[in-house]
Amino acid sequence: MVKAEKACPVAFHPASTLDYLPVAQLRQVQLQRLGAIVRRSYDHVEMFRKRMDQHGLHPHDVRSLDDVARLPFTVKADLRDTYPFGLFASPMQEVVRLHASSGTTGKPIVVAYTKEDVGVWSSVMVRTFAACGLHEGDVIQNAYGYGLFTGGLGIHYGAEALGATVIPISGGNTDRQIMVMKDFGVTAICCTPSYFIHLMERARELGTDIKELPLRAGVFGAEPWTQAMRDRIEAESGIKAYDIYGLSEIIGPGVAIECQHQSGLHIFEDHFYPEIIDPETCKVLPDGSEGELVLTTLSKLAMPMIRYRTRDITAIVPEPCPCGRTIRRMKRISRRSDDMFIIRGVNIFPSQVEAALLSVEGTMPHYQIVLTREKGLDKMEVQVEVTSEVFSDKIRAMENLQAKLAKALDNTLGIRVEVSLVEPHAIQRSEGKAKRVIDNRKM
Ligand SMILES: [Zn+2]
């Protein structure tokens, strides 16, 4: 079966109407909700009230959407400092769900939802799936982890509200995932892009050709990935790979999604108001400029977030999308300012390494960056898996490929790095977010 035969007409879902509101009406909805949420935060969240008072601001100072820029920022450390419930704006009796995201260090951050919040979450997830061309009758395999992580349940309730059939398989047990995908007639899968690559690989080993299955869409997120990675996934699986964006601090998955045109992610901005700022000066940048994404939740009751600094680097796309949605798009996020590491004075993002590696034929989309320090000098090694054909080939071919990769990396990064070719499966597979950088310099 080829890709074209898998495509089916996109049915319009009534929930998507909100994606197409006339712009003036959308701005009005945003402004009205902004006023209410600033008021609510001021009245119920001590940290926010203190900061507003320090700035000499009062909720009635918010009269236009431009006034958002006057409000104080919220950062991840604020969630840790107020652990566990310090930023809640609702009493616990009204909170129907808690989620938490594990931090790399110390205490997790805790997020809360009222019944209304859970409803909003489901509704943005319905709009998300609808934008990906999914509808009632689709069979959605949800391989995001269920539990405190927002990915599993966020996708789950959205898919149910859509009227699709959900398979709550959660992450892991790859062979069973493939069996289910095959036997249950799965038409869409949700997981991290790196896990899907692992699934494709394992399916091949088990003699299953994903192109032959009814699977036609993947909703991939929770980690940055590049266009080059998407091209690989689509070419090898015959599915359409959609980029989904979300974060627990804002709601979970369902903040933004690509439509059929796959050229930027539509932000559900009737609920999440986006700004792009210069991360150094904190000044708001005009649409089209690249900077850090800042989001304000416009309708979240239990835990409103005012101007939350996401650390994700993107830009608002100024042009309208051919799909006709009026909610604005942002460029795909391939890097987070948190992911950046500095080697010999040069700023490097893992996504730059990924794009350079995948531009060379014969490589697999599995790689790892290992940083070490020898005699006070930083060293960067890129380990990349190669196809078994290349690996079993003559030493000469290996050396050739190694040189090509080193050159591609040199051109992209502007510094010399060491490239090691490793055999298939040498790099550990992740069932959730892939670990791309191992920094041994601090030890
Ligand atoms: Zn669109």
Short mmCIF file of C-alpha atoms and ligand atoms in Angstrom, two decimals:
data_model
loop_
_atom_site.label_atom_id
_atom_site.label_comp_id
_atom_site.label_asym_id
_atom_site.label_seq_id
_atom_site.Cartn_x
_atom_site.Cartn_y
_atom_site.Cartn_z
CA MET A 1 0.00 0.00 0.00
CA VAL A 2 1.36 3.41 -0.81
CA LYS A 3 0.94 6.59 1.16
CA ALA A 4 -1.64 8.16 -1.17
CA GLU A 5 -4.02 5.25 -0.61
CA LYS A 6 -3.80 5.72 3.13
CA ALA A 7 -4.82 9.36 2.93
CA CYS A 8 -8.48 9.99 3.55
CA PRO A 9 -10.55 13.17 3.29
CA VAL A 10 -10.36 15.44 6.32
CA ALA A 11 -13.72 15.55 8.05
CA PHE A 12 -14.52 18.84 9.75
CA HIS A 13 -15.01 18.53 13.48
CA PRO A 14 -17.37 21.05 15.10
CA ALA A 15 -14.82 21.72 17.90
CA SER A 16 -12.46 23.06 15.23
CA THR A 17 -14.77 26.02 14.60
CA LEU A 18 -12.79 27.86 17.28
CA ASP A 19 -9.66 27.48 15.12
CA TYR A 20 -11.31 29.69 12.48
CA LEU A 21 -12.80 32.56 14.51
CA PRO A 22 -12.62 35.96 12.80
CA VAL A 23 -9.44 37.58 14.17
CA ALA A 24 -11.22 40.53 15.78
CA GLN A 25 -13.52 38.15 17.63
CA LEU A 26 -10.56 35.98 18.69
CA ARG A 27 -8.74 39.02 20.11
CA GLN A 28 -11.86 39.99 22.00
CA VAL A 29 -12.16 36.52 23.53
CA GLN A 30 -8.48 36.67 24.50
CA LEU A 31 -8.77 40.08 26.10
CA GLN A 32 -11.85 39.18 28.06
CA ARG A 33 -10.24 35.97 29.34
CA LEU A 34 -6.96 37.73 30.10
CA GLY A 35 -8.68 40.27 32.31
CA ALA A 36 -10.43 37.52 34.26
CA ILE A 37 -7.33 35.37 34.69
CA VAL A 38 -5.15 38.27 35.87
CA ARG A 39 -7.85 39.17 38.37
CA ARG A 40 -8.09 35.56 39.55
CA SER A 41 -4.32 35.20 39.92
CA TYR A 42 -4.09 38.50 41.78
CA ASP A 43 -6.84 37.53 44.19
CA HIS A 44 -5.70 33.96 44.86
CA VAL A 45 -1.96 33.57 44.18
CA GLU A 46 0.26 35.32 46.70
CA MET A 47 3.43 35.23 44.58
CA PHE A 48 1.67 36.87 41.66
CA ARG A 49 -0.02 39.52 43.81
CA LYS A 50 3.29 40.48 45.43
CA ARG A 51 5.00 40.81 42.06
CA MET A 52 2.18 42.92 40.67
CA ASP A 53 2.33 45.15 43.73
CA GLN A 54 6.10 45.48 43.36
CA HIS A 55 5.59 46.64 39.76
CA GLY A 56 2.90 49.05 40.92
CA LEU A 57 0.39 47.14 38.81
CA HIS A 58 -3.21 46.29 39.47
CA PRO A 59 -5.48 43.94 37.46
CA HIS A 60 -7.46 46.92 36.15
CA ASP A 61 -4.27 48.13 34.41
CA VAL A 62 -4.77 45.33 31.87
CA ARG A 63 -6.95 47.02 29.28
CA SER A 64 -5.54 45.70 26.01
CA LEU A 65 -3.64 42.63 24.86
CA ASP A 66 -0.51 44.77 24.60
CA ASP A 67 -0.68 45.20 28.37
CA VAL A 68 0.38 41.54 28.74
CA ALA A 69 3.92 42.81 28.19
CA ARG A 70 3.70 44.78 31.45
CA LEU A 71 2.95 41.73 33.59
CA PRO A 72 5.68 39.90 35.53
CA PHE A 73 7.12 36.65 34.13
CA THR A 74 6.78 33.23 35.74
CA VAL A 75 9.70 30.78 35.49
CA LYS A 76 10.13 27.11 36.30
CA ALA A 77 11.97 27.92 39.54
CA ASP A 78 8.77 29.62 40.77
CA LEU A 79 6.98 26.27 40.58
CA ARG A 80 9.75 24.61 42.56
CA ASP A 81 9.94 27.40 45.11
CA THR A 82 6.21 27.19 45.79
CA TYR A 83 6.17 23.37 45.85
CA PRO A 84 3.76 21.70 46.06
CA PHE A 85 0.59 23.84 45.93
CA GLY A 86 1.74 27.45 46.27
CA LEU A 87 0.57 28.60 42.83
CA PHE A 88 -2.91 27.09 43.02
CA ALA A 89 -5.74 29.57 42.53
CA SER A 90 -8.47 27.09 43.49
CA PRO A 91 -9.11 25.39 46.83
CA MET A 92 -8.25 21.70 46.86
CA GLN A 93 -11.95 20.75 46.95
CA GLU A 94 -12.22 22.10 43.40
CA VAL A 95 -9.07 20.39 42.13
CA VAL A 96 -9.98 17.11 40.44
CA ARG A 97 -6.53 16.12 39.17
CA LEU A 98 -2.86 16.60 39.97
CA HIS A 99 0.03 15.87 37.65
CA ALA A 100 3.73 16.28 38.31
CA SER A 101 6.74 16.44 36.09
CA SER A 102 9.96 14.93 37.28
CA GLY A 103 12.76 17.41 37.29
CA THR A 104 16.32 16.30 36.68
CA THR A 105 17.18 17.55 40.14
CA GLY A 106 15.26 17.80 43.38
CA LYS A 107 11.51 18.11 43.77
CA PRO A 108 9.12 17.74 40.84
CA ILE A 109 6.77 20.50 39.80
CA VAL A 110 3.09 19.95 40.53
CA VAL A 111 0.21 21.12 38.34
CA ALA A 112 -3.52 21.12 39.10
CA TYR A 113 -6.79 20.99 37.17
CA THR A 114 -10.37 21.76 38.07
CA LYS A 115 -13.19 19.92 36.33
CA GLU A 116 -13.44 22.85 33.90
CA ASP A 117 -9.67 22.70 33.23
CA VAL A 118 -9.89 19.01 32.37
CA GLY A 119 -12.73 19.90 29.99
CA VAL A 120 -10.64 22.59 28.28
CA TRP A 121 -7.75 20.14 28.02
CA SER A 122 -9.95 17.53 26.30
CA SER A 123 -11.35 20.17 23.95
CA VAL A 124 -7.92 21.38 22.80
CA MET A 125 -6.88 17.77 22.31
CA VAL A 126 -9.97 17.14 20.17
CA ARG A 127 -8.98 20.16 18.05
CA THR A 128 -5.44 18.75 17.94
CA PHE A 129 -6.53 15.38 16.59
CA ALA A 130 -8.97 17.01 14.17
CA ALA A 131 -6.14 19.15 12.76
CA CYS A 132 -4.23 15.91 12.11
CA GLY A 133 -7.18 14.58 10.14
CA LEU A 134 -8.27 12.12 12.83
CA HIS A 135 -11.89 11.55 13.72
CA GLU A 136 -14.49 9.17 15.06
CA GLY A 137 -13.64 5.68 13.93
CA ASP A 138 -9.90 6.13 14.16
CA VAL A 139 -8.00 3.71 16.37
CA ILE A 140 -5.39 5.58 18.38
CA GLN A 141 -2.52 3.77 20.05
CA ASN A 142 -1.39 5.91 22.96
CA ALA A 143 2.20 4.98 23.72
CA TYR A 144 2.88 8.03 25.89
CA GLY A 145 3.50 7.14 29.52
CA TYR A 146 0.41 7.09 31.74
CA GLY A 147 0.83 8.41 35.24
CA LEU A 148 2.00 11.68 36.71
CA PHE A 149 3.34 12.73 33.30
CA THR A 150 0.65 14.72 31.45
CA GLY A 151 1.29 13.01 28.09
CA GLY A 152 -0.66 9.81 28.68
CA LEU A 153 -3.91 11.06 30.17
CA GLY A 154 -3.95 14.27 28.12
CA ILE A 155 -3.91 12.29 24.88
CA HIS A 156 -6.27 9.67 26.30
CA TYR A 157 -9.16 11.92 27.25
CA GLY A 158 -8.80 13.95 24.07
CA ALA A 159 -8.97 10.85 21.90
CA GLU A 160 -12.05 9.60 23.76
CA ALA A 161 -13.75 12.98 23.47
CA LEU A 162 -13.02 12.88 19.74
CA GLY A 163 -14.96 9.64 19.57
CA ALA A 164 -11.97 7.61 18.49
CA THR A 165 -11.03 4.23 19.93
CA VAL A 166 -8.12 4.61 22.35
CA ILE A 167 -5.65 1.88 23.15
CA PRO A 168 -4.08 2.92 26.48
CA ILE A 169 -0.97 0.82 25.99
CA SER A 170 1.41 3.40 27.57
CA GLY A 171 5.15 3.28 26.88
CA GLY A 172 7.46 0.32 26.61
CA ASN A 173 7.17 -3.34 25.63
CA THR A 174 7.96 -2.69 22.01
CA ASP A 175 7.10 -6.13 20.65
CA ARG A 176 3.64 -5.92 22.17
CA GLN A 177 3.21 -2.41 20.70
CA ILE A 178 3.87 -3.83 17.25
CA MET A 179 1.52 -6.76 17.76
CA VAL A 180 -1.25 -4.40 18.90
CA MET A 181 -0.61 -1.99 16.03
CA LYS A 182 -0.99 -4.87 13.60
CA ASP A 183 -3.83 -6.85 15.16
CA PHE A 184 -6.05 -3.97 16.35
CA GLY A 185 -6.01 -2.06 13.07
CA VAL A 186 -4.33 1.01 14.57
CA THR A 187 -4.65 4.10 12.35
CA ALA A 188 -2.74 6.62 14.50
CA ILE A 189 -0.05 6.48 17.13
CA CYS A 190 1.04 8.98 19.79
CA CYS A 191 4.56 8.78 21.26
CA THR A 192 7.92 10.51 21.16
CA PRO A 193 9.51 10.64 17.69
CA SER A 194 12.57 8.77 18.94
CA TYR A 195 10.39 5.96 20.27
CA PHE A 196 8.58 5.68 16.94
CA ILE A 197 11.93 5.30 15.17
CA HIS A 198 12.66 2.47 17.57
CA LEU A 199 9.25 0.91 16.81
CA MET A 200 9.88 1.10 13.06
CA GLU A 201 13.22 -0.58 13.48
CA ARG A 202 11.85 -3.37 15.67
CA ALA A 203 8.90 -3.90 13.32
CA ARG A 204 11.34 -4.44 10.47
CA GLU A 205 13.25 -7.02 12.51
CA LEU A 206 10.00 -8.83 13.24
CA GLY A 207 9.13 -8.86 9.55
CA THR A 208 6.30 -6.32 9.84
CA ASP A 209 6.13 -3.64 7.17
CA ILE A 210 4.45 -0.58 8.68
CA LYS A 211 3.67 0.67 5.18
CA GLU A 212 1.35 -2.31 4.78
CA LEU A 213 -0.63 -1.48 7.94
CA PRO A 214 -3.61 0.92 8.17
CA LEU A 215 -1.47 3.29 10.30
CA ARG A 216 -1.59 6.71 8.61
CA ALA A 217 -0.72 9.32 11.25
CA GLY A 218 1.70 9.82 14.10
CA VAL A 219 1.29 12.56 16.70
CA PHE A 220 4.82 13.02 17.95
CA GLY A 221 6.11 15.31 20.66
CA ALA A 222 7.56 15.69 24.17
CA GLU A 223 11.06 16.14 22.77
CA PRO A 224 12.58 18.44 20.14
CA TRP A 225 13.02 16.87 16.71
CA THR A 226 14.09 18.17 13.35
CA GLN A 227 12.52 18.32 9.90
CA ALA A 228 15.24 15.86 8.78
CA MET A 229 13.96 13.40 11.39
CA ARG A 230 10.39 13.86 10.13
CA ASP A 231 11.49 13.21 6.54
CA ARG A 232 13.11 9.93 7.64
CA ILE A 233 10.05 8.81 9.59
CA GLU A 234 7.61 9.62 6.78
CA ALA A 235 9.75 8.01 4.09
CA GLU A 236 10.26 4.82 6.03
CA SER A 237 6.76 4.36 7.47
CA GLY A 238 4.48 5.94 4.87
CA ILE A 239 2.59 7.83 7.61
CA LYS A 240 2.17 11.55 8.15
CA ALA A 241 4.20 12.64 11.17
CA TYR A 242 2.65 15.59 13.02
CA ASP A 243 4.47 17.70 15.53
CA ILE A 244 2.50 18.29 18.74
CA TYR A 245 3.55 20.77 21.40
CA GLY A 246 2.64 21.13 25.02
CA LEU A 247 4.04 21.37 28.50
CA SER A 248 2.70 20.46 31.91
CA GLU A 249 3.11 23.97 33.28
CA ILE A 250 0.60 25.23 30.70
CA ILE A 251 -1.76 22.23 30.43
CA GLY A 252 0.12 19.23 28.99
CA PRO A 253 -0.16 18.14 25.34
CA GLY A 254 -2.60 20.24 23.32
CA VAL A 255 -1.01 23.70 23.37
CA ALA A 256 -0.19 23.64 19.65
CA ILE A 257 -0.35 21.24 16.69
CA GLU A 258 0.46 21.10 13.02
CA CYS A 259 -2.38 20.97 10.52
CA GLN A 260 -2.41 19.05 7.24
CA HIS A 261 0.05 21.55 5.77
CA GLN A 262 2.70 20.69 8.37
CA SER A 263 4.24 24.12 8.17
CA GLY A 264 4.29 25.40 11.71
CA LEU A 265 2.15 24.59 14.73
CA HIS A 266 -1.17 26.31 15.31
CA ILE A 267 -1.37 27.57 18.88
CA PHE A 268 -4.79 27.27 20.52
CA GLU A 269 -4.47 30.91 21.35
CA ASP A 270 -8.01 31.35 22.59
CA HIS A 271 -6.66 29.45 25.63
CA PHE A 272 -2.90 30.05 25.50
CA TYR A 273 -1.68 33.54 24.66
CA PRO A 274 1.75 33.46 22.99
CA GLU A 275 4.54 36.02 23.02
CA ILE A 276 8.08 35.78 21.70
CA ILE A 277 10.75 37.54 23.74
CA ASP A 278 14.45 38.14 23.46
CA PRO A 279 15.73 35.78 26.18
CA GLU A 280 18.50 38.23 27.14
CA THR A 281 16.62 41.53 27.30
CA CYS A 282 13.13 40.04 27.90
CA LYS A 283 11.73 42.51 25.33
CA VAL A 284 8.75 41.32 23.28
CA LEU A 285 9.71 40.68 19.65
CA PRO A 286 7.45 41.19 16.62
CA ASP A 287 5.91 38.22 14.77
CA GLY A 288 8.49 36.55 12.56
CA SER A 289 11.42 37.11 14.94
CA GLU A 290 13.01 34.16 16.64
CA GLY A 291 13.12 34.13 20.41
CA GLU A 292 11.82 32.42 23.53
CA LEU A 293 8.18 31.40 23.65
CA VAL A 294 6.24 32.86 26.57
CA LEU A 295 2.73 31.60 27.26
CA THR A 296 -0.13 32.92 29.36
CA THR A 297 -3.01 30.56 30.12
CA LEU A 298 -6.24 32.44 29.46
CA SER A 299 -8.76 30.02 30.92
CA LYS A 300 -6.99 27.74 33.39
CA LEU A 301 -8.63 28.03 36.80
CA ALA A 302 -6.71 25.78 39.20
CA MET A 303 -3.29 27.00 38.23
CA PRO A 304 -3.15 29.99 35.91
CA MET A 305 0.24 30.77 34.43
CA ILE A 306 0.99 34.37 33.63
CA ARG A 307 3.79 34.90 31.09
CA TYR A 308 5.44 31.54 31.64
CA ARG A 309 8.93 31.40 30.11
CA THR A 310 9.06 28.06 28.29
CA ARG A 311 12.79 28.17 27.34
CA ASP A 312 11.69 26.92 23.90
CA ILE A 313 13.06 28.84 20.94
CA THR A 314 10.69 29.55 18.05
CA ALA A 315 9.04 32.35 16.07
CA ILE A 316 5.43 33.25 15.32
CA VAL A 317 4.72 32.74 11.61
CA PRO A 318 3.26 36.03 10.36
CA GLU A 319 1.67 34.66 7.17
CA PRO A 320 -1.78 33.06 7.28
CA CYS A 321 -1.88 29.27 6.87
CA PRO A 322 -3.41 27.82 3.69
CA CYS A 323 -5.75 25.76 5.92
CA GLY A 324 -7.62 28.96 6.82
CA ARG A 325 -7.21 28.66 10.60
CA THR A 326 -6.97 32.10 12.17
CA ILE A 327 -5.13 30.93 15.28
CA ARG A 328 -1.49 31.78 14.68
CA ARG A 329 1.30 29.33 13.98
CA MET A 330 4.74 29.05 15.51
CA LYS A 331 7.72 27.43 13.86
CA ARG A 332 8.54 23.91 14.97
CA ILE A 333 10.63 23.91 18.10
CA SER A 334 13.86 22.12 17.45
CA ARG A 335 15.74 23.58 20.34
CA ARG A 336 15.30 24.64 23.93
CA SER A 337 17.60 27.16 25.48
CA ASP A 338 18.01 24.59 28.30
CA ASP A 339 19.43 22.01 25.87
CA MET A 340 22.21 24.25 24.73
CA PHE A 341 25.70 23.35 25.80
CA ILE A 342 28.90 25.25 25.32
CA ILE A 343 32.00 23.60 24.01
CA ARG A 344 35.23 25.54 23.61
CA GLY A 345 33.24 28.75 23.71
CA VAL A 346 30.76 27.72 20.99
CA ASN A 347 27.02 27.40 21.71
CA ILE A 348 25.66 24.11 20.41
CA PHE A 349 22.16 22.62 20.26
CA PRO A 350 21.64 18.86 19.84
CA SER A 351 19.23 19.62 16.97
CA GLN A 352 22.10 21.08 14.93
CA VAL A 353 23.97 17.82 15.36
CA GLU A 354 20.86 15.83 14.38
CA ALA A 355 20.29 17.84 11.21
CA ALA A 356 23.95 17.49 10.16
CA LEU A 357 24.02 13.73 10.78
CA LEU A 358 20.78 13.02 8.95
CA SER A 359 22.00 14.96 5.91
CA VAL A 360 24.48 12.16 5.27
CA GLU A 361 23.29 8.88 3.77
CA GLY A 362 24.03 5.59 5.53
CA THR A 363 23.41 6.90 9.04
CA MET A 364 20.60 5.82 11.34
CA PRO A 365 18.64 8.38 13.36
CA HIS A 366 20.29 7.19 16.57
CA TYR A 367 23.04 9.29 17.99
CA GLN A 368 24.49 10.49 21.22
CA ILE A 369 26.77 13.35 22.12
CA VAL A 370 29.39 12.64 24.76
CA LEU A 371 31.21 15.56 26.38
CA THR A 372 34.40 15.04 28.34
CA ARG A 373 37.22 17.20 29.66
CA GLU A 374 40.81 16.19 29.20
CA LYS A 375 43.61 18.27 30.69
CA GLY A 376 41.23 21.19 31.02
CA LEU A 377 40.14 20.98 27.39
CA ASP A 378 36.55 20.19 26.40
CA LYS A 379 36.09 17.30 23.99
CA MET A 380 32.94 16.48 22.05
CA GLU A 381 32.37 13.06 20.58
CA VAL A 382 29.38 12.24 18.40
CA GLN A 383 28.49 8.58 18.35
CA VAL A 384 26.27 7.68 15.45
CA GLU A 385 24.79 4.37 14.43
CA VAL A 386 25.23 3.27 10.86
CA THR A 387 23.21 0.78 8.86
CA SER A 388 24.33 -2.84 9.09
CA GLU A 389 25.29 -2.73 5.39
CA VAL A 390 27.73 0.09 6.05
CA PHE A 391 28.95 -1.45 9.26
CA SER A 392 29.77 -4.78 7.65
CA ASP A 393 31.32 -3.05 4.66
CA LYS A 394 35.00 -2.47 4.09
CA ILE A 395 37.01 -0.29 6.46
CA ARG A 396 37.43 2.12 3.57
CA ALA A 397 33.70 2.79 3.31
CA MET A 398 33.50 3.35 7.06
CA GLU A 399 36.34 5.83 6.93
CA ASN A 400 34.68 7.62 4.04
CA LEU A 401 31.43 7.96 5.91
CA GLN A 402 33.21 9.09 9.04
CA ALA A 403 34.98 11.82 7.08
CA LYS A 404 31.70 12.92 5.48
CA LEU A 405 30.01 13.16 8.87
CA ALA A 406 32.91 15.04 10.41
CA LYS A 407 32.74 17.50 7.54
CA ALA A 408 28.96 17.95 7.83
CA LEU A 409 29.32 18.59 11.57
CA ASP A 410 32.26 20.92 11.06
CA ASN A 411 30.24 22.94 8.52
CA THR A 412 27.22 23.19 10.82
CA LEU A 413 28.90 23.73 14.16
CA GLY A 414 32.06 25.52 13.15
CA ILE A 415 34.25 23.36 15.38
CA ARG A 416 36.02 20.03 14.93
CA VAL A 417 34.36 17.16 16.75
CA GLU A 418 35.21 13.50 16.96
CA VAL A 419 32.86 11.13 15.13
CA SER A 420 32.53 7.48 16.12
CA LEU A 421 30.56 5.07 14.00
CA VAL A 422 28.85 2.42 16.06
CA GLU A 423 27.00 -0.70 15.02
CA PRO A 424 23.20 -0.87 14.91
CA HIS A 425 21.65 -1.01 18.41
CA ALA A 426 24.83 0.17 20.13
CA ILE A 427 23.03 3.26 21.43
CA GLN A 428 20.49 2.62 24.13
CA ARG A 429 16.86 3.03 23.02
CA SER A 430 14.51 5.19 25.02
CA GLU A 431 10.85 4.45 25.59
CA GLY A 432 10.16 8.09 26.33
CA LYS A 433 12.34 11.10 25.77
CA ALA A 434 15.67 10.31 24.13
CA LYS A 435 18.80 11.26 26.02
CA ARG A 436 20.98 12.98 23.44
CA VAL A 437 23.76 14.50 25.51
CA ILE A 438 25.95 12.80 28.10
CA ASP A 439 27.99 15.45 29.82
CA ASN A 440 30.83 13.87 31.78
CA ARG A 441 32.64 17.17 32.22
CA LYS A 442 31.29 17.92 35.68
CA MET A 443 32.60 14.73 37.22
ZN ZN B 1 -2.87 25.35 9.06
#
